[in-house]
Short mmCIF file of C-alpha atoms and ligand atoms in Angstrom, two decimals:
data_model
loop_
_atom_site.label_atom_id
_atom_site.label_comp_id
_atom_site.label_asym_id
_atom_site.label_seq_id
_atom_site.Cartn_x
_atom_site.Cartn_y
_atom_site.Cartn_z
CA UNK A 1 -15.05 -25.50 -13.71
CA UNK A 2 -12.24 -22.71 -12.75
CA UNK A 3 -13.66 -20.59 -9.89
CA UNK A 4 -13.64 -17.20 -10.99
CA UNK A 5 -11.43 -14.47 -9.04
CA UNK A 6 -12.27 -10.51 -9.27
CA UNK A 7 -8.85 -8.57 -8.54
CA UNK A 8 -9.81 -5.09 -7.70
CA UNK A 9 -6.19 -3.56 -6.90
CA UNK A 10 -5.15 -0.40 -8.30
CA UNK A 11 -1.10 -1.02 -8.24
CA UNK A 12 -0.79 -2.67 -11.55
CA UNK A 13 2.12 -4.31 -11.28
CA UNK A 14 0.81 -6.29 -8.26
CA UNK A 15 -2.48 -6.78 -9.77
CA UNK A 16 -0.59 -8.61 -12.97
CA UNK A 17 1.93 -10.57 -10.47
CA UNK A 18 -1.46 -12.03 -8.70
CA UNK A 19 -3.24 -12.73 -11.58
CA UNK A 20 -0.39 -14.85 -13.31
CA UNK A 21 0.16 -16.52 -9.53
CA UNK A 22 -3.82 -17.31 -9.90
CA UNK A 23 -4.45 -18.30 -13.26
CA UNK A 24 -1.07 -20.73 -12.78
CA UNK A 25 -3.04 -22.30 -9.83
CA UNK A 26 -6.12 -22.52 -11.93
CA UNK A 27 -8.89 -19.74 -11.17
CA UNK A 28 -9.73 -17.53 -13.70
CA UNK A 29 -9.17 -13.84 -13.11
CA UNK A 30 -9.99 -10.54 -13.99
CA UNK A 31 -8.88 -7.38 -12.86
CA UNK A 32 -10.32 -4.00 -12.14
CA UNK A 33 -7.92 -0.98 -11.54
CA UNK A 34 -10.76 1.33 -9.80
CA UNK A 35 -13.31 1.02 -7.41
CA UNK A 36 -16.19 1.97 -9.30
CA UNK A 37 -15.17 -0.31 -11.48
CA UNK A 38 -14.58 -2.94 -9.38
CA UNK A 39 -18.20 -2.71 -7.92
CA UNK A 40 -19.81 -2.57 -11.18
CA UNK A 41 -18.01 -6.07 -12.16
CA UNK A 42 -18.52 -7.64 -8.36
CA UNK A 43 -22.27 -6.62 -8.53
CA UNK A 44 -22.44 -8.78 -11.87
CA UNK A 45 -22.41 -11.87 -9.87
CA UNK A 46 -20.01 -13.82 -12.31
CA UNK A 47 -17.16 -14.39 -9.52
CA UNK A 48 -16.59 -16.76 -6.39
CA UNK A 49 -14.60 -14.62 -4.64
CA UNK A 50 -13.56 -10.91 -4.58
CA UNK A 51 -10.06 -9.91 -3.84
CA UNK A 52 -10.01 -6.28 -2.65
CA UNK A 53 -8.01 -3.08 -2.23
CA UNK A 54 -8.47 -0.79 0.31
CA UNK A 55 -7.24 2.17 -1.12
CA UNK A 56 -8.49 2.57 -4.23
CA UNK A 57 -9.16 5.45 -6.89
CA UNK A 58 -12.80 6.64 -7.35
CA UNK A 59 -14.28 4.69 -4.70
CA UNK A 60 -12.30 3.11 -1.62
CA UNK A 61 -12.17 -0.84 -0.78
CA UNK A 62 -14.35 -0.03 1.94
CA UNK A 63 -17.14 1.55 0.40
CA UNK A 64 -17.21 -0.94 -2.68
CA UNK A 65 -17.53 -3.49 0.18
CA UNK A 66 -20.38 -1.75 1.89
CA UNK A 67 -22.24 -1.28 -1.11
CA UNK A 68 -21.64 -4.57 -2.54
CA UNK A 69 -22.84 -6.66 0.71
CA UNK A 70 -26.31 -4.92 0.12
CA UNK A 71 -27.36 -7.58 -2.04
CA UNK A 72 -23.99 -10.11 -2.06
CA UNK A 73 -22.69 -12.84 0.17
CA UNK A 74 -19.64 -13.28 -2.13
CA UNK A 75 -16.72 -14.23 -0.56
CA UNK A 76 -14.51 -11.00 -0.16
CA UNK A 77 -10.63 -10.87 0.95
CA UNK A 78 -9.04 -7.35 1.95
CA UNK A 79 -5.76 -6.28 1.06
CA UNK A 80 -4.66 -3.52 3.20
CA UNK A 81 -1.71 -1.84 3.72
CA UNK A 82 0.96 -3.02 6.79
CA UNK A 83 -0.22 -2.65 10.40
CA UNK A 84 -3.33 -0.90 9.32
CA UNK A 85 -5.28 -2.64 12.28
CA UNK A 86 -8.29 0.02 12.01
CA UNK A 87 -8.46 -1.02 8.11
CA UNK A 88 -8.59 -4.84 9.29
CA UNK A 89 -11.30 -4.46 12.13
CA UNK A 90 -13.44 -2.07 9.69
CA UNK A 91 -13.47 -4.48 6.77
CA UNK A 92 -14.20 -7.16 9.01
CA UNK A 93 -17.18 -5.30 10.46
CA UNK A 94 -18.20 -4.56 7.04
CA UNK A 95 -18.55 -8.05 6.09
CA UNK A 96 -15.11 -8.94 4.47
CA UNK A 97 -14.40 -12.46 4.91
CA UNK A 98 -10.67 -12.02 5.67
CA UNK A 99 -7.53 -9.69 4.72
CA UNK A 100 -4.28 -10.07 4.13
CA UNK A 101 -1.48 -7.42 4.33
CA UNK A 102 0.39 -6.15 2.12
CA UNK A 103 3.20 -7.19 1.00
CA UNK A 104 1.96 -10.98 1.01
CA UNK A 105 3.73 -13.84 0.27
CA UNK A 106 1.84 -15.42 -2.73
CA UNK A 107 1.28 -19.07 -0.70
CA UNK A 108 -0.46 -16.96 2.26
CA UNK A 109 -2.97 -15.65 -0.45
CA UNK A 110 -3.51 -18.74 -2.31
CA UNK A 111 -3.95 -20.58 1.11
CA UNK A 112 -6.43 -17.71 2.55
CA UNK A 113 -8.24 -17.73 -0.96
CA UNK A 114 -8.56 -21.80 -0.54
CA UNK A 115 -10.21 -21.38 3.09
CA UNK A 116 -12.47 -18.26 1.80
CA UNK A 117 -13.99 -20.67 -1.41
CA UNK A 118 -14.35 -23.48 1.12
CA UNK A 119 -16.05 -21.72 4.20
CA UNK A 120 -18.63 -20.28 1.18
CA UNK A 121 -21.88 -21.36 1.95
CA UNK A 122 -20.69 -22.92 5.23
CA UNK A 123 -22.07 -22.47 8.42
CA UNK A 124 -20.26 -19.11 9.26
CA UNK A 125 -17.68 -19.71 7.11
CA UNK A 126 -15.18 -19.70 9.86
CA UNK A 127 -12.10 -21.47 8.01
CA UNK A 128 -9.27 -19.32 8.30
CA UNK A 129 -5.74 -20.72 7.08
CA UNK A 130 -2.82 -20.87 9.47
CA UNK A 131 -0.08 -19.62 7.46
CA UNK A 132 2.77 -16.73 7.42
CA UNK A 133 5.04 -16.12 4.60
CA UNK A 134 4.99 -19.44 2.41
CA UNK A 135 4.33 -21.44 5.45
CA UNK A 136 0.93 -22.84 5.18
CA UNK A 137 -0.71 -25.67 8.25
CA UNK A 138 -3.59 -27.72 7.34
CA UNK A 139 -4.61 -28.44 10.67
CA UNK A 140 -6.98 -30.98 9.55
CA UNK A 141 -4.63 -33.32 7.68
CA UNK A 142 -2.33 -32.70 10.06
CA UNK A 143 0.36 -31.09 7.30
CA UNK A 144 2.45 -28.43 6.89
CA UNK A 145 4.22 -27.20 3.38
CA UNK A 146 6.51 -24.64 2.87
CA UNK A 147 6.47 -22.86 -1.00
CA UNK A 148 4.11 -26.14 -1.37
CA UNK A 149 6.98 -28.97 -0.42
CA UNK A 150 6.05 -30.43 2.59
CA UNK A 151 7.84 -30.39 6.14
CA UNK A 152 7.79 -33.57 8.64
CA UNK A 153 7.55 -32.07 11.59
CA UNK A 154 6.69 -34.44 15.24
CA UNK A 155 3.70 -34.21 17.18
CA UNK A 156 5.50 -31.63 19.87
CA UNK A 157 6.74 -29.57 16.92
CA UNK A 158 3.49 -29.53 15.18
CA UNK A 159 1.36 -28.24 18.16
CA UNK A 160 4.31 -25.11 18.82
CA UNK A 161 4.01 -24.55 15.34
CA UNK A 162 0.29 -24.18 15.46
CA UNK A 163 0.09 -22.60 18.71
CA UNK A 164 2.85 -19.78 17.29
CA UNK A 165 0.46 -19.57 14.19
CA UNK A 166 -2.80 -19.04 15.76
CA UNK A 167 -0.97 -16.04 17.64
CA UNK A 168 0.74 -14.72 14.35
CA UNK A 169 2.48 -11.42 14.87
CA UNK A 170 2.03 -11.84 18.92
CA UNK A 171 4.93 -12.69 21.32
CA UNK A 172 4.10 -15.62 23.42
CA UNK A 173 6.15 -16.37 27.05
CA UNK A 174 7.96 -19.77 27.26
CA UNK A 175 5.44 -20.68 29.71
CA UNK A 176 2.13 -19.66 27.45
CA UNK A 177 3.95 -22.24 24.83
CA UNK A 178 4.86 -24.27 27.43
CA UNK A 179 1.13 -24.72 29.38
CA UNK A 180 -0.27 -24.55 25.64
CA UNK A 181 1.62 -27.40 24.05
CA UNK A 182 3.02 -29.43 27.06
CA UNK A 183 -0.13 -29.00 29.32
CA UNK A 184 -0.44 -27.23 32.96
CA UNK A 185 0.91 -30.14 34.72
CA UNK A 186 4.09 -30.38 32.94
CA UNK A 187 7.06 -31.64 35.11
CA UNK A 188 10.17 -30.09 33.45
CA UNK A 189 12.37 -27.44 32.58
CA UNK A 190 10.94 -24.58 30.59
CA UNK A 191 13.95 -24.75 28.16
CA UNK A 192 11.74 -27.38 26.48
CA UNK A 193 10.46 -25.04 24.32
CA UNK A 194 13.84 -23.49 23.32
CA UNK A 195 14.70 -27.13 22.12
CA UNK A 196 11.58 -27.50 20.44
CA UNK A 197 11.77 -23.99 18.79
CA UNK A 198 15.74 -25.31 17.47
CA UNK A 199 13.77 -28.12 15.90
CA UNK A 200 11.38 -26.05 14.35
CA UNK A 201 13.83 -23.53 13.40
CA UNK A 202 16.03 -25.96 12.03
CA UNK A 203 13.38 -27.57 9.83
CA UNK A 204 11.69 -24.54 8.40
CA UNK A 205 13.67 -21.20 8.53
CA UNK A 206 17.24 -23.33 7.97
CA UNK A 207 15.96 -25.45 5.90
CA UNK A 208 14.20 -23.37 3.24
CA UNK A 209 16.22 -19.82 4.12
CA UNK A 210 13.70 -17.85 6.24
CA UNK A 211 13.17 -16.28 9.05
CA UNK A 212 9.88 -16.95 10.50
CA UNK A 213 10.71 -17.31 14.15
CA UNK A 214 12.01 -14.65 15.69
CA UNK A 215 13.22 -14.67 19.91
CA UNK A 216 12.33 -11.62 21.96
CA UNK A 217 15.23 -11.60 24.28
CA UNK A 218 13.84 -12.32 27.67
CA UNK A 219 10.32 -12.65 26.82
CA UNK A 220 9.62 -15.70 24.44
CA UNK A 221 8.78 -16.20 20.87
CA UNK A 222 7.11 -14.96 17.89
CA UNK A 223 6.19 -16.27 14.39
CA UNK A 224 5.92 -13.24 11.65
CA UNK A 225 7.08 -12.59 8.57
CA UNK A 226 10.40 -11.25 8.29
CA UNK A 227 10.40 -7.15 8.14
CA1 CA B 301 -4.13 0.67 -3.85
#
């Protein structure tokens, strides 16, 4: 049976786009454009997952979440404005399962939805997918895909990419990457990192016309969405 997603989002254009993509993926979708209606629908218990915007008319997403959590453990993914770290922290504190920053790539949203649904009922539900923009990594299956198209990586490339993804938006020094991927007892040059970064760029950024892996001059590397 199709899983049912409730989308509470007052930006109607965005809501329609997400609805279309989710339906295409086989989900049943219902929309609410304000917090009050969203809460009412969410409390009906008819949904497997809630996508909840924070800035909403009538009742904020935070307030919806707080009230919903009194008697429901349905997975909730918050949709937050760019860089509002406070919202993210507050959201996770009030019982959100995950959050995604707007604007987001639909692939990343889909990956987070799948993870939240998988984690449902499981212990802790700590199943955060590794994703940035249209790139998604499935660590268990050792697979990487961009826009659904799988990418062949060597073990070292995979490990390096995983390390970058686990620290998304955070700049990592060459030394930190070397330690994490090659191990502390690595004997050789730190430019191994640069070499493997080049490999990753060519297989990911160049091959798909993306800009995910960024050089921070004099410091190291960071994986993030183009902004
Ligand atoms: Ca909004």
